Structures are given as structure tokens and as C-alpha cells.
PDB file of C-alpha atoms and ligand atoms in Angstrom:
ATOM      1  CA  UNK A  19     211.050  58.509  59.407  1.00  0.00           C
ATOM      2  CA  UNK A  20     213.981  59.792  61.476  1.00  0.00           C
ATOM      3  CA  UNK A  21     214.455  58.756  65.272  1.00  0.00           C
ATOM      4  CA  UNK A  22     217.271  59.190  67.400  1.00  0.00           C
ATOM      5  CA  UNK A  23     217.205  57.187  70.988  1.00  0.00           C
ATOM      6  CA  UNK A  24     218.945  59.155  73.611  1.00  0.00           C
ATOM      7  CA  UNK A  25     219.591  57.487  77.021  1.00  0.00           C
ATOM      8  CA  UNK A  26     222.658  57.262  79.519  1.00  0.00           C
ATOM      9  CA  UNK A  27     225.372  53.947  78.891  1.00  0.00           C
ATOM     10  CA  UNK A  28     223.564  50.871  79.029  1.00  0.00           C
ATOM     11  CA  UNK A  29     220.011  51.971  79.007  1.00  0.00           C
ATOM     12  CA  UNK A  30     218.656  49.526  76.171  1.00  0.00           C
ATOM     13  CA  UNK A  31     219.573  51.822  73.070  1.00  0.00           C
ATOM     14  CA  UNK A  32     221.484  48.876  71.297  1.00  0.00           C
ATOM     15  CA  UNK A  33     218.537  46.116  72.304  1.00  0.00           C
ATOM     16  CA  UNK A  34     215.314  48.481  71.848  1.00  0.00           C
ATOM     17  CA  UNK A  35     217.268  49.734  68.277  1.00  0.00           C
ATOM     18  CA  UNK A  36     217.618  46.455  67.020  1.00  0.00           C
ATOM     19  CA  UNK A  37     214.009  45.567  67.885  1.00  0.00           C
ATOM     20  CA  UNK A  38     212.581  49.119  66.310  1.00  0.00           C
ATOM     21  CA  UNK A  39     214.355  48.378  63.009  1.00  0.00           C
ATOM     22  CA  UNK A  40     213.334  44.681  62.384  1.00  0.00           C
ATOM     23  CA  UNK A  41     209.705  45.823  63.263  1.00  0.00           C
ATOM     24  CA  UNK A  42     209.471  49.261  60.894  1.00  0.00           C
ATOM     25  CA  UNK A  43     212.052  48.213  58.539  1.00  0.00           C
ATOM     26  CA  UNK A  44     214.178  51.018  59.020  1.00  0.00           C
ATOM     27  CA  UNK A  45     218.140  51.587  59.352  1.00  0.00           C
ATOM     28  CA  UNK A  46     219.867  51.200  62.696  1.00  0.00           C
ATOM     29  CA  UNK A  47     223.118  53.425  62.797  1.00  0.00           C
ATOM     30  CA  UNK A  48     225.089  52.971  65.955  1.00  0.00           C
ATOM     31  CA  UNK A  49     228.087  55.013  66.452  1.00  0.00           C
ATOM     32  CA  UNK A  50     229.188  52.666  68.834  1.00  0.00           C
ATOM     33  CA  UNK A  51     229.188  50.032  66.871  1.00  0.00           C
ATOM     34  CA  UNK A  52     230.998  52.132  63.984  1.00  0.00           C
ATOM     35  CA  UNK A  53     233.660  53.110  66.268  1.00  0.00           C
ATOM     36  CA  UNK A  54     233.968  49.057  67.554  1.00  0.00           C
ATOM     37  CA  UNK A  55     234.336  47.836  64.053  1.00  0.00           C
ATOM     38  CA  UNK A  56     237.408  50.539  63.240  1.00  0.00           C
ATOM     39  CA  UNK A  57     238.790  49.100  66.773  1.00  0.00           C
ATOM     40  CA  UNK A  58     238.828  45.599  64.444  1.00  0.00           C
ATOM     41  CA  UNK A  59     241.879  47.043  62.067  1.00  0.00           C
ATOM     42  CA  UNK A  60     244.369  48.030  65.216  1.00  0.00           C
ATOM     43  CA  UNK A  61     246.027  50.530  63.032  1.00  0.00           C
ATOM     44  CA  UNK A  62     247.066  53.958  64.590  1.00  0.00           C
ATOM     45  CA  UNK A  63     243.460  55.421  64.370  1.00  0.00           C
ATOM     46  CA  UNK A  64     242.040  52.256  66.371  1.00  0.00           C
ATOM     47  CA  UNK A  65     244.528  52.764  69.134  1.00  0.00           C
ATOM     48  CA  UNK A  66     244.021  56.649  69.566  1.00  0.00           C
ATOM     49  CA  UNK A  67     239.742  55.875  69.541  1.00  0.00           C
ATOM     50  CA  UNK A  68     240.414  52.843  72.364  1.00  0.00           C
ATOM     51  CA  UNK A  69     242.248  55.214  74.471  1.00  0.00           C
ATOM     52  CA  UNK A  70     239.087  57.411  74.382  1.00  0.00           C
ATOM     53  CA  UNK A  71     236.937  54.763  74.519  1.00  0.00           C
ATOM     54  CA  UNK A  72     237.975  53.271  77.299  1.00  0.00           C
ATOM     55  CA  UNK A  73     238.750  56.837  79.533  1.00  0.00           C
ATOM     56  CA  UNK A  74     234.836  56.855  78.751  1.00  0.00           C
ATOM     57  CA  UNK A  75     235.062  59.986  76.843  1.00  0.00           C
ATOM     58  CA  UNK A  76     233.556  61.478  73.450  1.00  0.00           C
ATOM     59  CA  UNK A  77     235.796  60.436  70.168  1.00  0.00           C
ATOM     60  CA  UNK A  78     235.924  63.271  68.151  1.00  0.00           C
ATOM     61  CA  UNK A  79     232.970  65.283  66.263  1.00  0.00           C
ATOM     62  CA  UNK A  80     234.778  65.321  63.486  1.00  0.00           C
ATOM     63  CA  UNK A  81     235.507  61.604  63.622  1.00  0.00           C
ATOM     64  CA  UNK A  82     232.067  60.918  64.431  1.00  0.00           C
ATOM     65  CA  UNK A  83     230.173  63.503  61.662  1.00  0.00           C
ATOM     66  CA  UNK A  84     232.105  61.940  59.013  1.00  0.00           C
ATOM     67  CA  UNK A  85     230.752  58.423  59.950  1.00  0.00           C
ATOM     68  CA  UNK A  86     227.481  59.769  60.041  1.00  0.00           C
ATOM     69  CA  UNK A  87     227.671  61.025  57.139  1.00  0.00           C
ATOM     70  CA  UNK A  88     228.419  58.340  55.424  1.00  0.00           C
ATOM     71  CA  UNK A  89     225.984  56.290  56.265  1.00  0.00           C
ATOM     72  CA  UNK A  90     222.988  58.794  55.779  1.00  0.00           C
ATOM     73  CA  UNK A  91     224.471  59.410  52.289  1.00  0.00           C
ATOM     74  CA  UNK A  92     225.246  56.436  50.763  1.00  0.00           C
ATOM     75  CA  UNK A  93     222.520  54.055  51.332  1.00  0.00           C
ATOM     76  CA  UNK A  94     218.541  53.517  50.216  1.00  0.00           C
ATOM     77  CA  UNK A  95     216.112  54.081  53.563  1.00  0.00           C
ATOM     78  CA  UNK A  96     213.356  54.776  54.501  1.00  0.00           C
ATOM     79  CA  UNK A  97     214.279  55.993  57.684  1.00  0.00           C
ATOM     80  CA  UNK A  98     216.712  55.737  60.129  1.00  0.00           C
ATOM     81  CA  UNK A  99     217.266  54.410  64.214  1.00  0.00           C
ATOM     82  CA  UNK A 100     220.115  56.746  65.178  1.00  0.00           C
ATOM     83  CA  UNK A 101     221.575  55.000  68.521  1.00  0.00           C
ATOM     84  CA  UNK A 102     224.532  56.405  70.269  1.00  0.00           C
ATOM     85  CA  UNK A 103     224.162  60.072  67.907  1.00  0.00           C
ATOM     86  CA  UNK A 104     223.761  62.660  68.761  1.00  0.00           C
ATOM     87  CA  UNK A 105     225.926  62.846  71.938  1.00  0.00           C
ATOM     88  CA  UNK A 106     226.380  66.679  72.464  1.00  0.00           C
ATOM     89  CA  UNK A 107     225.387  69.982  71.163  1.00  0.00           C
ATOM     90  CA  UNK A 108     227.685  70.448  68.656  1.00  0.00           C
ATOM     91  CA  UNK A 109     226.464  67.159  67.053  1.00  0.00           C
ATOM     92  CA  UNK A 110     222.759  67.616  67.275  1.00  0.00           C
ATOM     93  CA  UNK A 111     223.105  70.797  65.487  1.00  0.00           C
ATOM     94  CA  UNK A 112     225.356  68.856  62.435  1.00  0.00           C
ATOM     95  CA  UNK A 113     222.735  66.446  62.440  1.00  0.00           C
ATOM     96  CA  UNK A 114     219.788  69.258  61.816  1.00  0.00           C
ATOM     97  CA  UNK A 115     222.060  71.217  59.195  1.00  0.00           C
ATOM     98  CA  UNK A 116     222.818  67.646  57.280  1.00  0.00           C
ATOM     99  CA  UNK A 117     218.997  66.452  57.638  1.00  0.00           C
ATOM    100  CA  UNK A 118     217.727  69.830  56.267  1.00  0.00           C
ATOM    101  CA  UNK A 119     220.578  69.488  53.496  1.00  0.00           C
ATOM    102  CA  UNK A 120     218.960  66.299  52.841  1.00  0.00           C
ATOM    103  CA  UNK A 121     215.415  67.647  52.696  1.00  0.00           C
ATOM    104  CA  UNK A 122     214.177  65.189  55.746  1.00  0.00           C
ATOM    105  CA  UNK A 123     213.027  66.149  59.239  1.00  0.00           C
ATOM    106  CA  UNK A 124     213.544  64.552  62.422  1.00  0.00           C
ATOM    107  CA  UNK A 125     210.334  62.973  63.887  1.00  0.00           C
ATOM    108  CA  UNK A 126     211.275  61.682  67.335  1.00  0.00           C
ATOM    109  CA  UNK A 127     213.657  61.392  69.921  1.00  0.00           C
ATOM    110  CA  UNK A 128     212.899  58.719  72.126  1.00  0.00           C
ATOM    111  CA  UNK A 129     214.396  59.037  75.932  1.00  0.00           C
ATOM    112  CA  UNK A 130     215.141  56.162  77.539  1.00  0.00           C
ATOM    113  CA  UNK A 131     215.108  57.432  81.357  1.00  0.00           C
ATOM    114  CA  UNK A 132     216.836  54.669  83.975  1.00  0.00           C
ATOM    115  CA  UNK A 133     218.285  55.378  86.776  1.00  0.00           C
ATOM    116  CA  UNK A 134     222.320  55.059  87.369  1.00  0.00           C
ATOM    117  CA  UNK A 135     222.019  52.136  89.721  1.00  0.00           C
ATOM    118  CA  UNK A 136     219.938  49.696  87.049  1.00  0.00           C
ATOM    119  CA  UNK A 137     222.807  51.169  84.113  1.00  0.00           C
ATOM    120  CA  UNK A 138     225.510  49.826  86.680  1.00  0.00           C
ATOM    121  CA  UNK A 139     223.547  46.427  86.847  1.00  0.00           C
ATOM    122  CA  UNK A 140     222.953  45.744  83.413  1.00  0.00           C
ATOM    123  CA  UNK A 141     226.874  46.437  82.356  1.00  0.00           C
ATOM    124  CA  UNK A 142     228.193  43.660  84.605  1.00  0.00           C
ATOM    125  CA  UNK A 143     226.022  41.132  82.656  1.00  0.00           C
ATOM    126  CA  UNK A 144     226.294  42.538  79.274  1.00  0.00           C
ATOM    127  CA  UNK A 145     227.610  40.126  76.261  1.00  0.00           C
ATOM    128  CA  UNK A 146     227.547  40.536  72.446  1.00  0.00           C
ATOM    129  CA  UNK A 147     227.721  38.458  70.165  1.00  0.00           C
ATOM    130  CA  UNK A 148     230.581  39.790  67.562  1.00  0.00           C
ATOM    131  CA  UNK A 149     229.156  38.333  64.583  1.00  0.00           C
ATOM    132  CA  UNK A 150     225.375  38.776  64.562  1.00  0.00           C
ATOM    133  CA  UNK A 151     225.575  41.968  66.784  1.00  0.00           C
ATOM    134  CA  UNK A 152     222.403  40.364  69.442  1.00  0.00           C
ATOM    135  CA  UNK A 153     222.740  41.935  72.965  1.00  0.00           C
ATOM    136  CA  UNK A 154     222.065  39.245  76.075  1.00  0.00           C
ATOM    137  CA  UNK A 155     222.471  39.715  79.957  1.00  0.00           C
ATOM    138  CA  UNK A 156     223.495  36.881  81.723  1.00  0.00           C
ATOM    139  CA  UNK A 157     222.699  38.353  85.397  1.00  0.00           C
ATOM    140  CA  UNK A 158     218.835  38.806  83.335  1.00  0.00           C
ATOM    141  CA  UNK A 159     216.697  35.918  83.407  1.00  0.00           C
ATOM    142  CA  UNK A 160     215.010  36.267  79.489  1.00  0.00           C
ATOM    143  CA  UNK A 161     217.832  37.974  78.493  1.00  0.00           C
ATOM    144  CA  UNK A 162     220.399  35.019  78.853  1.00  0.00           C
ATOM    145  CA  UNK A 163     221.567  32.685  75.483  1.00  0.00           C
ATOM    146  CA  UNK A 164     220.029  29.587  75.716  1.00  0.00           C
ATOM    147  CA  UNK A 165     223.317  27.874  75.766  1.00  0.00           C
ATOM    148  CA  UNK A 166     226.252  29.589  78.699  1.00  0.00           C
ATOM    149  CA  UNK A 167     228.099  32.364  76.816  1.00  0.00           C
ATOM    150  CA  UNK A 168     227.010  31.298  73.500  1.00  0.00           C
ATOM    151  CA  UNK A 169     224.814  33.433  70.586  1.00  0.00           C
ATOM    152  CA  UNK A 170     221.670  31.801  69.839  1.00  0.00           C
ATOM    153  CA  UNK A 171     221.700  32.453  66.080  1.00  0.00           C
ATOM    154  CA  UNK A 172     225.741  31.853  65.539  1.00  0.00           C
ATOM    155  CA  UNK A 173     226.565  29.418  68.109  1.00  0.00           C
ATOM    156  CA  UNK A 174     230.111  31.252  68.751  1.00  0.00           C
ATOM    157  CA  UNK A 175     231.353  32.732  71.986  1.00  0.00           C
ATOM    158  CA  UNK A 176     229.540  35.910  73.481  1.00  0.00           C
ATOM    159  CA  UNK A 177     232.431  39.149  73.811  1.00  0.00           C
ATOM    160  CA  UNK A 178     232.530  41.337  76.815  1.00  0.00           C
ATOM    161  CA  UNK A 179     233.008  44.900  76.034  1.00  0.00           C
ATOM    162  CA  UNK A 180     236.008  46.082  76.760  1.00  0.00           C
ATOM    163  CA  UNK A 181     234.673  49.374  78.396  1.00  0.00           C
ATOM    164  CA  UNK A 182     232.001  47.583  79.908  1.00  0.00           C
ATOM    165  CA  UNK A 183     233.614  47.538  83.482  1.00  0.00           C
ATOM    166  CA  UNK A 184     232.508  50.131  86.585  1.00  0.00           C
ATOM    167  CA  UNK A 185     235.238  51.995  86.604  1.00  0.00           C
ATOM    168  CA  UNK A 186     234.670  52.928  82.907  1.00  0.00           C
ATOM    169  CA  UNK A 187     230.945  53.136  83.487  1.00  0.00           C
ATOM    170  CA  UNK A 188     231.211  55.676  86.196  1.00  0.00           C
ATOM    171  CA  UNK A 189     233.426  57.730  84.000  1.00  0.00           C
ATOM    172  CA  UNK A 190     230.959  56.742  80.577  1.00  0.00           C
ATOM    173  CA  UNK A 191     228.052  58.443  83.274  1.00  0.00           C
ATOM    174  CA  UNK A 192     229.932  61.465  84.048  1.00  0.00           C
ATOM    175  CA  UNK A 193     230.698  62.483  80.405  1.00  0.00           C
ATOM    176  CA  UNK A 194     226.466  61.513  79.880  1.00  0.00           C
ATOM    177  CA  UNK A 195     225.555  63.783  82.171  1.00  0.00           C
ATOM    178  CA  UNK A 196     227.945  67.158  81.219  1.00  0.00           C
ATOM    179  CA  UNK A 197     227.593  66.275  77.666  1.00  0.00           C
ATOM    180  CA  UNK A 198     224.262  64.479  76.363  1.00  0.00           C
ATOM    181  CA  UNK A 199     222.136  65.244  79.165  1.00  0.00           C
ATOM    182  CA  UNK A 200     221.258  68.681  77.806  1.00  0.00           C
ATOM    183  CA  UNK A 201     220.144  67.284  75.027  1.00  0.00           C
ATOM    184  CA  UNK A 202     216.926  66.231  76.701  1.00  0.00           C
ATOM    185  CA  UNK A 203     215.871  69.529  76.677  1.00  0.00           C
ATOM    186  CA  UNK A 204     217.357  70.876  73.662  1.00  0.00           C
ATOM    187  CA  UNK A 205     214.657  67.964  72.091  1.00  0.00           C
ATOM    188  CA  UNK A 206     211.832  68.714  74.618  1.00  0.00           C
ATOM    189  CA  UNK A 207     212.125  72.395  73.659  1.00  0.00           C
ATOM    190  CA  UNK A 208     211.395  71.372  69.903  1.00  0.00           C
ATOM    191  CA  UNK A 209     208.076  69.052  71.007  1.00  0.00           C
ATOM    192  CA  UNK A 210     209.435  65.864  69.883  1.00  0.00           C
ATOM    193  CA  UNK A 211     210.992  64.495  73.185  1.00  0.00           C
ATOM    194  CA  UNK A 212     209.169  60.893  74.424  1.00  0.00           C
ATOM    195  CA  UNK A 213     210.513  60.402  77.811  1.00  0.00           C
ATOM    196  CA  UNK A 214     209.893  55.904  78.053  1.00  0.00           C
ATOM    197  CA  UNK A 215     210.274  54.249  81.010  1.00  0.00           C
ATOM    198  CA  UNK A 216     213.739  52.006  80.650  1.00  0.00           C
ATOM    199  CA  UNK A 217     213.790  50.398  83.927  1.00  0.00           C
ATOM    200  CA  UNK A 218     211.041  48.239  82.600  1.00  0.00           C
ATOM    201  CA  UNK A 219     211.672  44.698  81.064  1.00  0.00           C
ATOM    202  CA  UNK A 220     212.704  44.627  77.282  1.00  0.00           C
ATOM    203  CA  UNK A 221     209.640  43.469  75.920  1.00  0.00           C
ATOM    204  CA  UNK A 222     207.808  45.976  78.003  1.00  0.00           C
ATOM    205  CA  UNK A 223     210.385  49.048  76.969  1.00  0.00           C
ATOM    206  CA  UNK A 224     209.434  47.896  73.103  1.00  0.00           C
ATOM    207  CA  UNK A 225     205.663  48.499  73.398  1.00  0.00           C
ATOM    208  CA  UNK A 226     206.376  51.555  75.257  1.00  0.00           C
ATOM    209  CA  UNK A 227     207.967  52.759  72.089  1.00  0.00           C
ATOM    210  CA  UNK A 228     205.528  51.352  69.174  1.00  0.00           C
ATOM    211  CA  UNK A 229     203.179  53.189  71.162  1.00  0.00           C
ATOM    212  CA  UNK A 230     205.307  56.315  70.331  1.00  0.00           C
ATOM    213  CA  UNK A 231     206.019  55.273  67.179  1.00  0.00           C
ATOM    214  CA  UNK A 232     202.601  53.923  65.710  1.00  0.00           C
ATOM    215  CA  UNK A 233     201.231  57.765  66.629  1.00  0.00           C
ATOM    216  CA  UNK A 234     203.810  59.508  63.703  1.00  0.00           C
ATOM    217  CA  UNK A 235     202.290  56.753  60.873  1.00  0.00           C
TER     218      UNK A 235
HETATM  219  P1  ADP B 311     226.948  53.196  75.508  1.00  0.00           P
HETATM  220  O1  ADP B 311     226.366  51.882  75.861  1.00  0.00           O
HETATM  221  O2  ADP B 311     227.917  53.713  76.511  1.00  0.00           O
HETATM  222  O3  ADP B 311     225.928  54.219  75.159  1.00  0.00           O
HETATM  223  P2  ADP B 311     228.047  53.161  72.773  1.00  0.00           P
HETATM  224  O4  ADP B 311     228.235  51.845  72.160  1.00  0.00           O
HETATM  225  O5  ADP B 311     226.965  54.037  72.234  1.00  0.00           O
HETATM  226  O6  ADP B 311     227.910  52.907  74.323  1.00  0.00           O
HETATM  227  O7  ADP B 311     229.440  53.992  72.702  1.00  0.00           O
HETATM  228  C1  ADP B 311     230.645  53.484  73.212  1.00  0.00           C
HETATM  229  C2  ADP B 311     231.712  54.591  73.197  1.00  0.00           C
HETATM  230  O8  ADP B 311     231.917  55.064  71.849  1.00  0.00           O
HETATM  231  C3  ADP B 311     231.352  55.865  73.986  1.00  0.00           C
HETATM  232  O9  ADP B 311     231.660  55.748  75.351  1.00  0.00           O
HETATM  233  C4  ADP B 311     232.205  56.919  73.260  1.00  0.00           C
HETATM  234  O10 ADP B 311     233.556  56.866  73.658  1.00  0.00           O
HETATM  235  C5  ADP B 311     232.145  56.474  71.807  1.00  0.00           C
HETATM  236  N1  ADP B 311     231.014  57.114  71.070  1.00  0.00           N
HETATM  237  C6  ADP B 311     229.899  56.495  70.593  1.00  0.00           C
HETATM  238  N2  ADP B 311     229.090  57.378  69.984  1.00  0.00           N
HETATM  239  C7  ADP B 311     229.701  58.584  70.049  1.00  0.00           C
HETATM  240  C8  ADP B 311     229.378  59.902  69.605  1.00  0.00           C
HETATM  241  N3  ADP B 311     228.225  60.160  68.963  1.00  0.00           N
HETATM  242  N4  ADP B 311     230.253  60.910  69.875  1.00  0.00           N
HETATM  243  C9  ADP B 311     231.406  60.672  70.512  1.00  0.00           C
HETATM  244  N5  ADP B 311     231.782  59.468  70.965  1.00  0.00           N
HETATM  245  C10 ADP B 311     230.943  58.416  70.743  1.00  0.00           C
END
């Protein structure tokens, strides 16, 4: 089972991901999170991706294929929660020549549809926690840690993201909407676009999607 969640910054890919792959037991890959652990070894490649990062732009395709790659390759799944990939046409079009190299098909793409002013909302109050990976909101009521600005499971500080500020938002949206945005109908063209509601709460976004998902058993 292959899925890919598509949606603008900050729509819930990262939360509803998480959530998807503890309930099917399947593997989440997050580019994101990829690129954010290679920021951890500040050599010359991390400083050249934070520049990106943080102007809000695309890193590279090539950059980003090869990551992908790696992961689909060299692991035992039985699916896979692609979050953050494909971001552009070039990529979805690697992605179908790599899945058909690896005999599997794509069986959803799940679009998380918000609009900009609930993104811009939800990125103020978004913390991680840099050990476990769990995503809270401190401006959302159940989405807060039970103790201030600490992780539930690990008890250690919550991070900010460093491009999780408006003025990279607003640039994060602009390269969304040249970029991935046409992917929505590139999908909806092949029949396997779900268009889910993400302004809802979390819990509400999740049963949105099983709904999608229990359908392809
Ligand atoms: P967001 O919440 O904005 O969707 P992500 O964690 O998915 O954030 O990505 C953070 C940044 O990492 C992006 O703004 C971009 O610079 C880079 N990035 C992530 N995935 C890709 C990709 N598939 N192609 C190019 N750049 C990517």
C-alpha cells in the first residue's frame, strides 16, 4: 500500500502521517524530516540545504530522489506514508518510474485542503519534540504537552522549527502554490486524488482518512 499526503506547509501531513502509520503499520517517509536530520551534522551540505530551507524554497531533486531512494530500497514494508514527496512535477514522475521499477503501484494520494489563514495559525504554535519526533500546538487546546514546552513521552524540551516563522511561511506558501499545487490535478487526473477536509480537528482529520483508507483493503 502506497500513499502520498499532499497539502500546503502546516496542514497536518507530519501529525495525520504519524497517526496513519501506527494504525496500518506502514512506513512514514518524511522528506522534511530527512532533510532536518542532515541539518544535525552542520557540515557544508547542511549549511547550503538551511539556506534553502529557510528562503522556503525546494532543496534539490536530485538531493531529494536520492533520499527517496534510499529509503524505498533498503528497508522491509509493507507500504509506505510518503509526507512532504512528491513536491513538484519532476518528482512525481521519479516517483512513478522508481515505483514501476519496483513492481508496486501507488494507491492514494490523500489532499489535505486548509485554507492559508488556519496554515498561518497552526505555525506560530508548532513544537517538536527532537527525540521522539511527536508534533503539539501550544495555541491548540488537545494539542498542547501536558507539561509547558515539554514531550509527553521524553520529558525533554519541545524545538521550534527554525523555518517555522511568517515570513518563511508566506514564502514556504508561495513556492506550494507554483510548485506542488499542480499536483492536485496531475493526481485527480489519474482517479486516486481524496480531497479531506484539514481545517477539522486532528482526531476528526484521522477518521476522515481511515475512511479513505479502509475502502483500498
Ligand atoms: P512543511 O510543513 O512546510 O510541509 P516539510 O517538513 O515537509 O515542511 O519541509 C520543510 C522544508 O524542507 C521545505 O520547505 C523544503 O525546503 C524542504 N523539502 C521537504 N521536502 C522536499 C521535497 N520533496 N523537495 C524539495 N524540498 C523539500
Amino acid at each position: 500500500m502506497n500513499i502520498i499526503l499532499l497539502a500546503p506547509p502546516a496542514a497536518g501531513k507530519g501529525t495525520q502521517s504519524s497517526k496513519i502509520v501506527s494504525f496500518y503499520h506502514l512506513k512514514h517517509i518524511s522528506t522534511g524530516d530527512l532533510l532536518r536530520n542532515c541539518l544535525k551534522k552542520n557540515d557544508d551540505l547542511a549549511t547550503s540545504l538551511r539556506e534553502v530551507m529557510n528562503a522556503g524554497k525546494l532543496v534539490s531533486d536530485e538531493i531529494i530522489l536520492k533520499l527517496i531512494e534510499n529509503e524505498l530500497v533498503d528497508s522491509d514494508y509493507e507500504g509506505v506514508v510518503l509526507d512532504g514527496f512528491p513536491r513538484n512535477l519532476t518528482q512525481a514522475k521519479k516517483y512513478e518510474e522508481l515505483l514501476n521499477k519496483l513492481n508496486q503501484t501507488l494507491d492514494l494520494v490523500l489532499y489535505l485542503d486548509t485554507e492559508k489563514e488556519v496554515l498561518e495559525k497552526r505555525i506560530v504554535g508548532r513544537r517538536t519534540c527532537s527525540s521522539c519526533g511527536k508534533i503539539y500546538n501550544v495555541m491548540i487546546e488537545e494539542e498542547k504537552p501536558k507539561v509547558e514546552e515539554l514531550c509527553d513521552n521524553c520529558n525533554i524540551s519541545l524545538t521550534h522549527r527554525e523555518d517555522d516563522n511568517s515570513e518563511t511561511f508566506t514564502k514556504r506558501f508561495e513556492t506550494y502554490m507554483k510548485e506542488t499545487e499542480p499536483l492536485i490535478q496531475f493526481y485527480e487526473n489519474k482517479g486516486i486524488l481524496k480531497r479531506i477536509d484539514a481545517s477539522l480537528s486532528t482526531e476528526e482529520v484521522f477518521n476522515l482518512i481511515r475512511k479513505e483508507m479502509d475502502l483500498l483493503k
